[in-house]
Amino acid sequence: MNNIKNLKLEVPKLIDQLKKDLISKVKNSYAPYSNFHVVAALITKNNIYFGVNVENRSFGLTNCAERSAIFSAISNGDTDFVSIFIYSPDYDEPIPPCGACRQVISEFSKDLPIVMLSKDFDYEITTIDKLLPKDSLNKLNEKMN
């Protein structure tokens, strides 16, 4: 929870720094079926990785913005995640990650601060433990290790 306490002070400044890129990069989203465009900014200790949602006619093959950003960081050997920001110009409320993204986030960080932004850049901060309570897969993995 310390990560969130520390981040709360920085979020307004980080939003100001990220806003231009979020607005610009969300235009790269490929969402011809839902017209629901999302961008995520994964901040690591060394970099910022952006990802957008990429839909497919076979909806199960769609990739969300959060996973795109995480996979980009991992592809570049960067796993020191600090926080992730999620933004959609099409969503009035702060936008939460979907279930698949929650599972992927939990694979790499239990306490990663998740900053969910509304289209007007209002925000909520949470962690995966709050969004994915009683994660049985993680408990099973802990027992196996």
PDB file of C-alpha atoms in Angstrom:
ATOM      1  CA  MET A   1       0.000   0.000   0.000  1.00  0.00           C
ATOM      2  CA  ASN A   2       3.016   2.281   0.410  1.00  0.00           C
ATOM      3  CA  ASN A   3       3.276   2.494  -3.372  1.00  0.00           C
ATOM      4  CA  ILE A   4      -0.174   4.092  -3.544  1.00  0.00           C
ATOM      5  CA  LYS A   5       0.515   6.539  -0.718  1.00  0.00           C
ATOM      6  CA  ASN A   6       3.675   7.720  -2.463  1.00  0.00           C
ATOM      7  CA  LEU A   7       2.001   7.864  -5.866  1.00  0.00           C
ATOM      8  CA  LYS A   8      -1.035   9.877  -4.710  1.00  0.00           C
ATOM      9  CA  LEU A   9       1.147  12.949  -4.333  1.00  0.00           C
ATOM     10  CA  GLU A  10       2.596  12.542  -7.816  1.00  0.00           C
ATOM     11  CA  VAL A  11      -0.505  11.568  -9.822  1.00  0.00           C
ATOM     12  CA  PRO A  12      -1.682  15.075 -10.820  1.00  0.00           C
ATOM     13  CA  LYS A  13       1.823  15.910 -12.041  1.00  0.00           C
ATOM     14  CA  LEU A  14       2.150  12.584 -13.874  1.00  0.00           C
ATOM     15  CA  ILE A  15      -1.237  13.066 -15.534  1.00  0.00           C
ATOM     16  CA  ASP A  16      -0.108  16.483 -16.779  1.00  0.00           C
ATOM     17  CA  GLN A  17       3.071  14.907 -18.168  1.00  0.00           C
ATOM     18  CA  LEU A  18       1.254  11.974 -19.787  1.00  0.00           C
ATOM     19  CA  LYS A  19      -1.900  13.714 -21.021  1.00  0.00           C
ATOM     20  CA  LYS A  20      -0.547  14.822 -24.407  1.00  0.00           C
ATOM     21  CA  ASP A  21       0.873  11.362 -25.174  1.00  0.00           C
ATOM     22  CA  LEU A  22      -2.270   9.573 -23.983  1.00  0.00           C
ATOM     23  CA  ILE A  23      -4.493  11.735 -26.196  1.00  0.00           C
ATOM     24  CA  SER A  24      -2.139  11.287 -29.149  1.00  0.00           C
ATOM     25  CA  LYS A  25      -1.499   7.555 -28.794  1.00  0.00           C
ATOM     26  CA  VAL A  26      -5.121   6.532 -28.163  1.00  0.00           C
ATOM     27  CA  LYS A  27      -5.683   7.513 -31.808  1.00  0.00           C
ATOM     28  CA  ASN A  28      -3.557   4.459 -32.728  1.00  0.00           C
ATOM     29  CA  SER A  29      -6.164   2.197 -31.156  1.00  0.00           C
ATOM     30  CA  TYR A  30      -7.799  -0.191 -33.623  1.00  0.00           C
ATOM     31  CA  ALA A  31     -11.442  -0.464 -32.539  1.00  0.00           C
ATOM     32  CA  PRO A  32     -13.647  -0.708 -35.652  1.00  0.00           C
ATOM     33  CA  TYR A  33     -16.162  -3.014 -33.943  1.00  0.00           C
ATOM     34  CA  SER A  34     -16.733  -1.369 -30.562  1.00  0.00           C
ATOM     35  CA  ASN A  35     -15.520   2.170 -31.286  1.00  0.00           C
ATOM     36  CA  PHE A  36     -14.125   1.990 -27.751  1.00  0.00           C
ATOM     37  CA  HIS A  37     -10.560   3.302 -27.758  1.00  0.00           C
ATOM     38  CA  VAL A  38      -8.161   2.715 -24.878  1.00  0.00           C
ATOM     39  CA  VAL A  39      -4.522   3.549 -24.197  1.00  0.00           C
ATOM     40  CA  ALA A  40      -2.350   2.468 -21.283  1.00  0.00           C
ATOM     41  CA  ALA A  41       0.927   3.938 -20.086  1.00  0.00           C
ATOM     42  CA  LEU A  42       3.053   1.510 -18.089  1.00  0.00           C
ATOM     43  CA  ILE A  43       5.677   3.392 -16.123  1.00  0.00           C
ATOM     44  CA  THR A  44       8.785   1.412 -15.222  1.00  0.00           C
ATOM     45  CA  LYS A  45      11.916   2.533 -13.408  1.00  0.00           C
ATOM     46  CA  ASN A  46      13.574   3.159 -16.786  1.00  0.00           C
ATOM     47  CA  ASN A  47      10.886   3.977 -19.328  1.00  0.00           C
ATOM     48  CA  ILE A  48       7.243   4.499 -20.237  1.00  0.00           C
ATOM     49  CA  TYR A  49       5.594   1.897 -22.455  1.00  0.00           C
ATOM     50  CA  PHE A  50       2.358   2.756 -24.212  1.00  0.00           C
ATOM     51  CA  GLY A  51      -0.135   0.245 -25.496  1.00  0.00           C
ATOM     52  CA  VAL A  52      -3.491   0.536 -27.235  1.00  0.00           C
ATOM     53  CA  ASN A  53      -6.351  -1.879 -27.701  1.00  0.00           C
ATOM     54  CA  VAL A  54      -6.319  -3.800 -30.974  1.00  0.00           C
ATOM     55  CA  GLU A  55      -9.620  -5.458 -31.843  1.00  0.00           C
ATOM     56  CA  ASN A  56     -10.207  -8.443 -34.059  1.00  0.00           C
ATOM     57  CA  ARG A  57     -13.311  -9.726 -35.794  1.00  0.00           C
ATOM     58  CA  SER A  58     -12.880 -12.800 -33.615  1.00  0.00           C
ATOM     59  CA  PHE A  59     -13.342 -10.855 -30.385  1.00  0.00           C
ATOM     60  CA  GLY A  60     -11.365 -13.321 -28.246  1.00  0.00           C
ATOM     61  CA  LEU A  61      -8.271 -12.380 -30.239  1.00  0.00           C
ATOM     62  CA  THR A  62      -8.588  -8.717 -29.258  1.00  0.00           C
ATOM     63  CA  ASN A  63      -5.701  -7.357 -27.202  1.00  0.00           C
ATOM     64  CA  CYS A  64      -6.319  -4.684 -24.596  1.00  0.00           C
ATOM     65  CA  ALA A  65      -4.201  -1.587 -24.073  1.00  0.00           C
ATOM     66  CA  GLU A  66      -2.928  -2.697 -20.676  1.00  0.00           C
ATOM     67  CA  ARG A  67      -1.662  -6.019 -21.985  1.00  0.00           C
ATOM     68  CA  SER A  68      -0.143  -4.325 -25.038  1.00  0.00           C
ATOM     69  CA  ALA A  69       1.853  -2.002 -22.762  1.00  0.00           C
ATOM     70  CA  ILE A  70       2.919  -4.807 -20.409  1.00  0.00           C
ATOM     71  CA  PHE A  71       3.943  -7.101 -23.273  1.00  0.00           C
ATOM     72  CA  SER A  72       5.958  -4.279 -24.830  1.00  0.00           C
ATOM     73  CA  ALA A  73       7.861  -3.724 -21.583  1.00  0.00           C
ATOM     74  CA  ILE A  74       8.534  -7.436 -21.165  1.00  0.00           C
ATOM     75  CA  SER A  75       9.635  -7.712 -24.811  1.00  0.00           C
ATOM     76  CA  ASN A  76      12.201  -5.035 -24.008  1.00  0.00           C
ATOM     77  CA  GLY A  77      13.410  -6.845 -20.884  1.00  0.00           C
ATOM     78  CA  ASP A  78      11.941  -4.227 -18.555  1.00  0.00           C
ATOM     79  CA  THR A  79      10.004  -5.681 -15.619  1.00  0.00           C
ATOM     80  CA  ASP A  80      10.557  -3.015 -12.945  1.00  0.00           C
ATOM     81  CA  PHE A  81       6.958  -1.791 -13.078  1.00  0.00           C
ATOM     82  CA  VAL A  82       6.123   1.365 -11.095  1.00  0.00           C
ATOM     83  CA  SER A  83       2.511   2.132 -12.111  1.00  0.00           C
ATOM     84  CA  ILE A  84       0.056   1.855 -14.978  1.00  0.00           C
ATOM     85  CA  PHE A  85      -2.317   4.557 -16.232  1.00  0.00           C
ATOM     86  CA  ILE A  86      -5.418   3.608 -18.243  1.00  0.00           C
ATOM     87  CA  TYR A  87      -7.307   6.170 -20.336  1.00  0.00           C
ATOM     88  CA  SER A  88     -10.214   6.201 -22.776  1.00  0.00           C
ATOM     89  CA  PRO A  89     -11.782   9.267 -24.383  1.00  0.00           C
ATOM     90  CA  ASP A  90     -14.930   7.138 -24.695  1.00  0.00           C
ATOM     91  CA  TYR A  91     -15.528   6.443 -20.989  1.00  0.00           C
ATOM     92  CA  ASP A  92     -17.093   8.903 -18.541  1.00  0.00           C
ATOM     93  CA  GLU A  93     -15.852   7.191 -15.371  1.00  0.00           C
ATOM     94  CA  PRO A  94     -12.305   6.144 -14.446  1.00  0.00           C
ATOM     95  CA  ILE A  95     -11.783   3.063 -16.610  1.00  0.00           C
ATOM     96  CA  PRO A  96     -10.884  -0.218 -14.879  1.00  0.00           C
ATOM     97  CA  PRO A  97      -8.917  -3.034 -16.510  1.00  0.00           C
ATOM     98  CA  CYS A  98     -10.901  -6.028 -17.769  1.00  0.00           C
ATOM     99  CA  GLY A  99     -10.608  -9.445 -16.146  1.00  0.00           C
ATOM    100  CA  ALA A 100      -7.929 -10.701 -18.551  1.00  0.00           C
ATOM    101  CA  CYS A 101      -5.807  -7.606 -17.932  1.00  0.00           C
ATOM    102  CA  ARG A 102      -6.261  -7.981 -14.176  1.00  0.00           C
ATOM    103  CA  GLN A 103      -4.923 -11.517 -14.420  1.00  0.00           C
ATOM    104  CA  VAL A 104      -1.907 -10.430 -16.496  1.00  0.00           C
ATOM    105  CA  ILE A 105      -1.161  -7.539 -14.119  1.00  0.00           C
ATOM    106  CA  SER A 106      -1.340  -9.917 -11.137  1.00  0.00           C
ATOM    107  CA  GLU A 107       1.177 -12.210 -12.827  1.00  0.00           C
ATOM    108  CA  PHE A 108       3.810  -9.488 -12.711  1.00  0.00           C
ATOM    109  CA  SER A 109       2.942  -7.360  -9.676  1.00  0.00           C
ATOM    110  CA  LYS A 110       0.723  -7.731  -6.623  1.00  0.00           C
ATOM    111  CA  ASP A 111       0.917  -4.086  -5.553  1.00  0.00           C
ATOM    112  CA  LEU A 112       1.261  -2.207  -8.837  1.00  0.00           C
ATOM    113  CA  PRO A 113      -0.650   1.073  -8.526  1.00  0.00           C
ATOM    114  CA  ILE A 114      -3.331   1.218 -11.211  1.00  0.00           C
ATOM    115  CA  VAL A 115      -4.443   4.740 -12.121  1.00  0.00           C
ATOM    116  CA  MET A 116      -7.813   4.606 -13.845  1.00  0.00           C
ATOM    117  CA  LEU A 117      -8.641   7.791 -15.755  1.00  0.00           C
ATOM    118  CA  SER A 118     -11.940   9.142 -17.031  1.00  0.00           C
ATOM    119  CA  LYS A 119     -12.228  10.945 -20.354  1.00  0.00           C
ATOM    120  CA  ASP A 120     -11.895  14.208 -18.382  1.00  0.00           C
ATOM    121  CA  PHE A 121      -8.799  12.892 -16.549  1.00  0.00           C
ATOM    122  CA  ASP A 122     -10.554  12.448 -13.212  1.00  0.00           C
ATOM    123  CA  TYR A 123      -8.898   9.462 -11.605  1.00  0.00           C
ATOM    124  CA  GLU A 124      -9.007   6.651  -9.071  1.00  0.00           C
ATOM    125  CA  ILE A 125      -5.999   4.722  -7.816  1.00  0.00           C
ATOM    126  CA  THR A 126      -6.156   1.076  -6.799  1.00  0.00           C
ATOM    127  CA  THR A 127      -4.099  -2.125  -6.850  1.00  0.00           C
ATOM    128  CA  ILE A 128      -4.673  -5.525  -8.352  1.00  0.00           C
ATOM    129  CA  ASP A 129      -5.382  -7.019  -4.906  1.00  0.00           C
ATOM    130  CA  LYS A 130      -8.478  -4.826  -4.703  1.00  0.00           C
ATOM    131  CA  LEU A 131      -9.578  -5.536  -8.287  1.00  0.00           C
ATOM    132  CA  LEU A 132      -8.823  -9.268  -8.190  1.00  0.00           C
ATOM    133  CA  PRO A 133      -9.467 -10.382  -4.599  1.00  0.00           C
ATOM    134  CA  LYS A 134      -8.844 -13.925  -3.481  1.00  0.00           C
ATOM    135  CA  ASP A 135      -6.736 -14.713  -6.529  1.00  0.00           C
ATOM    136  CA  SER A 136      -6.635 -18.506  -6.304  1.00  0.00           C
ATOM    137  CA  LEU A 137      -4.039 -18.862  -9.075  1.00  0.00           C
ATOM    138  CA  ASN A 138      -1.544 -16.727  -7.171  1.00  0.00           C
ATOM    139  CA  LYS A 139      -2.178 -18.665  -3.970  1.00  0.00           C
ATOM    140  CA  LEU A 140      -1.593 -21.923  -5.863  1.00  0.00           C
ATOM    141  CA  ASN A 141       1.647 -20.557  -7.354  1.00  0.00           C
ATOM    142  CA  GLU A 142       2.847 -19.495  -3.892  1.00  0.00           C
ATOM    143  CA  LYS A 143       2.271 -23.043  -2.599  1.00  0.00           C
ATOM    144  CA  MET A 144       4.176 -24.533  -5.540  1.00  0.00           C
ATOM    145  CA  ASN A 145       7.225 -22.276  -5.051  1.00  0.00           C
TER     146      ASN A 145
END
